[in-house]
Amino acid sequence: MGFIRKFLEKKKRRVFVLGLDGMPFTLAQQLFGMGTMPTYKGLTEGQGAFRPIDSVLPPVSSVAWASFMTGKNPGNHNIFGFVDRRPGTLETFIPSCLDLKSETLWEILSRHGKRVVVMNVPTSYPPRKVNGILVAGFESPSVEKATYPSEVGMKLKQMGYRIDIDPWQARQSRKKFVEDLYQTFQKRQEAVLHFMDEEPWDFFIAHIMDTDRMHHFLWRQWEEKDPEFHARFVEFYARVDALIAEVMQRLMDEDELIILSDHGFCRLDKEVYINHYLAEQGWLSFEDGKGDNLSAMSPASKAYSLIPGRIYLNRKGRERDGWIEDADVDSVIDELKGCLLEMKDPASGETIITRCFRKEEAFTGAYCDTAPEMVVLSRDGYDLKGNIKTDALLGPSELVGMHTYNNAMLYSKNSQLRDGPACVTDVMPTILQVMGLNLEGLDGRSLLIQ
Amino acid sequence: MEKGFTIWFTGVPASGKSTIGTEVEKILRGRGLKVENLDADDVRQNLSPDLKWSKADRDLNTKRLTFIAKLLSRNGVAVIIAAAASYREFRDRARREIDNFVEAWVNCSLEECKQRDPKGLYARGERGEVNDIEGWHQPYEEPLNAELVLETEQYSVDECAAQVIAKLEELGYIVPSDDVYSAEDEAKVEERLRGLGYI
């Protein structure tokens, strides 16, 4: 049966995507050098392409994967972070797939009669209908609610599939975290291989969130060669390599395999509370007794920040009590940019913000009205937070790794990819072209060399 | 007008049909739907007091339930039926006659049903007072193509009801709720995001 199916499918150009969340390009190179990932290393030495790519602004998984799955920038897909606010009330909410205002890669492929299996990609909850199977990512409240069609959830639950690791346990015990991580990955691997074996598909994406989780909780241990956890970090990637080998066994030569990550990673030394800085500098204030949330912002405020590094002005006609006129936005942003670039770590005297992108530089499209006026990036080690009230500008973190904008990774088994600047948004048009489809109106550009 | 439909919860006594049906009824009413929960015992008492428990009598009772459900659902009502309908032919007939028919098999082992026994039926069976319980003394033909299989030994009432709602949304019989997350789900996801340092 398997042979017949393989034979029949031979004529079709299928694409398998393995998403390794937050795996830096340079980490892959290091692990290749250590002999940890012989399969992946061998693949990158083959006929395809292996290159670093940039993430998106801001470099978080929900935005990066939304950009990947739509081939568009946040101004066109409307996902700007893990948390957003309704400007009219300043109440915060968690954006979901219902807020994603663009057709996804798997919906486009479904529309063209391709059968898809989509597993665990962030920003895919609640699951939308596809021609095939969709298992939503870690924003799903439970396995049962995560799938289309709904009965797949029951099957996954029976298999012991897990949505995500328990981050609160991870904060308390690294040892327990590592067990949780390995088990969660094991179950995810079983589910991926189960669907590969049991389901026909033209496009398959398996997203591994667990790499990102390991980096958040073990990156420092990896860098400092911690006697206990460095080895577990390395061993985990050996398991990822074993998964790649299992996937390869199930692919045919003509099938395209793409491995990508959505952002890079580095060590986290300190959390940076931008709202504290804005308050200190007279840009932001809160009304007493109205709680520790954004809706307590006082009308006189000029600017506020949401995680990570999204800066908003209190604009007339947009924010509740907003008063900054459109005509004044440019000059206010200039002033604010200067102020943020002056933000320093009191201990070292080093500046923290390295790059500022104005809205026009970062986003284009129909959903820019609610977008931040500026997105800022920080020096490695300084993780930008959106906490409302804190006692100091900087604070310690229980997490030891943080995202970076650059140093994400892209590999393709059969296709040659062009050099030069590229980002996560470019991968979707690349996949479409590999599958013989071209679509107008995307922000990303195919990286394929003809 | 909303699309009418009928969900038929089938399964052996004490498998959880009425309990899940009542929970689903609550959710559908909460979404503003017109709902009729046809309680099998109630219908039997009012429409078929003459009928006993032979196959022929069960057949006739199922026919009557099917007829009422058909009338109601074609007039935009969400109909819930919790009735064993132990023969496939009974349920297949209902499927043929009722538009937008959803068969939900409420599955539970006989041992567990005997343990639960909310109406004392199995206890009476053990004492030899009744000998016509479906799935024990009489056949219960398991569905072959049910839209839903609800494993009530594995999942809670809430979880089973959520599966039913998800299926109804998927089939296009009800409009997905505007709220992506229930308050409880949202708190859970928010806690996870907070734990990961994402919010």
Coordinates of C-alpha atoms in Angstrom, one line a residue, chain A residues 5 62 105 112-113 122 143 161 170 174 190 211 233 235 241 291 335 358 361 365 376 381 390 396 405 435 447:
Chain A
R5 CA 1.0 5.4 -2.7
S62 CA 3.4 34.8 16.7
L105 CA -0.4 29.2 2.7
H112 CA -5.8 24.7 -5.3
G113 CA -6.8 21.2 -4.4
P122 CA 1.9 29.5 16.2
V143 CA -5.5 19.4 22.4
Y161 CA 0.2 14.6 22.5
A170 CA 10.4 25.2 34.1
R174 CA 15.4 22.9 35.3
E190 CA 5.3 10.6 17.2
T211 CA 13.7 24.2 20.5
F233 CA 20.9 20.8 25.4
E235 CA 21.4 15.7 23.2
D241 CA 18.5 15.3 14.0
G291 CA -4.8 48.7 38.7
E335 CA 12.1 63.3 20.1
R358 CA 9.5 54.0 12.4
E361 CA 10.0 51.6 7.8
G365 CA -0.7 47.8 4.5
V376 CA 13.0 49.2 18.7
G381 CA 21.2 40.3 26.6
T390 CA 8.1 48.2 37.9
P396 CA 16.5 39.9 36.6
Y405 CA 16.1 39.7 14.9
M435 CA 4.8 23.9 -5.9
L447 CA 14.2 33.2 -3.0

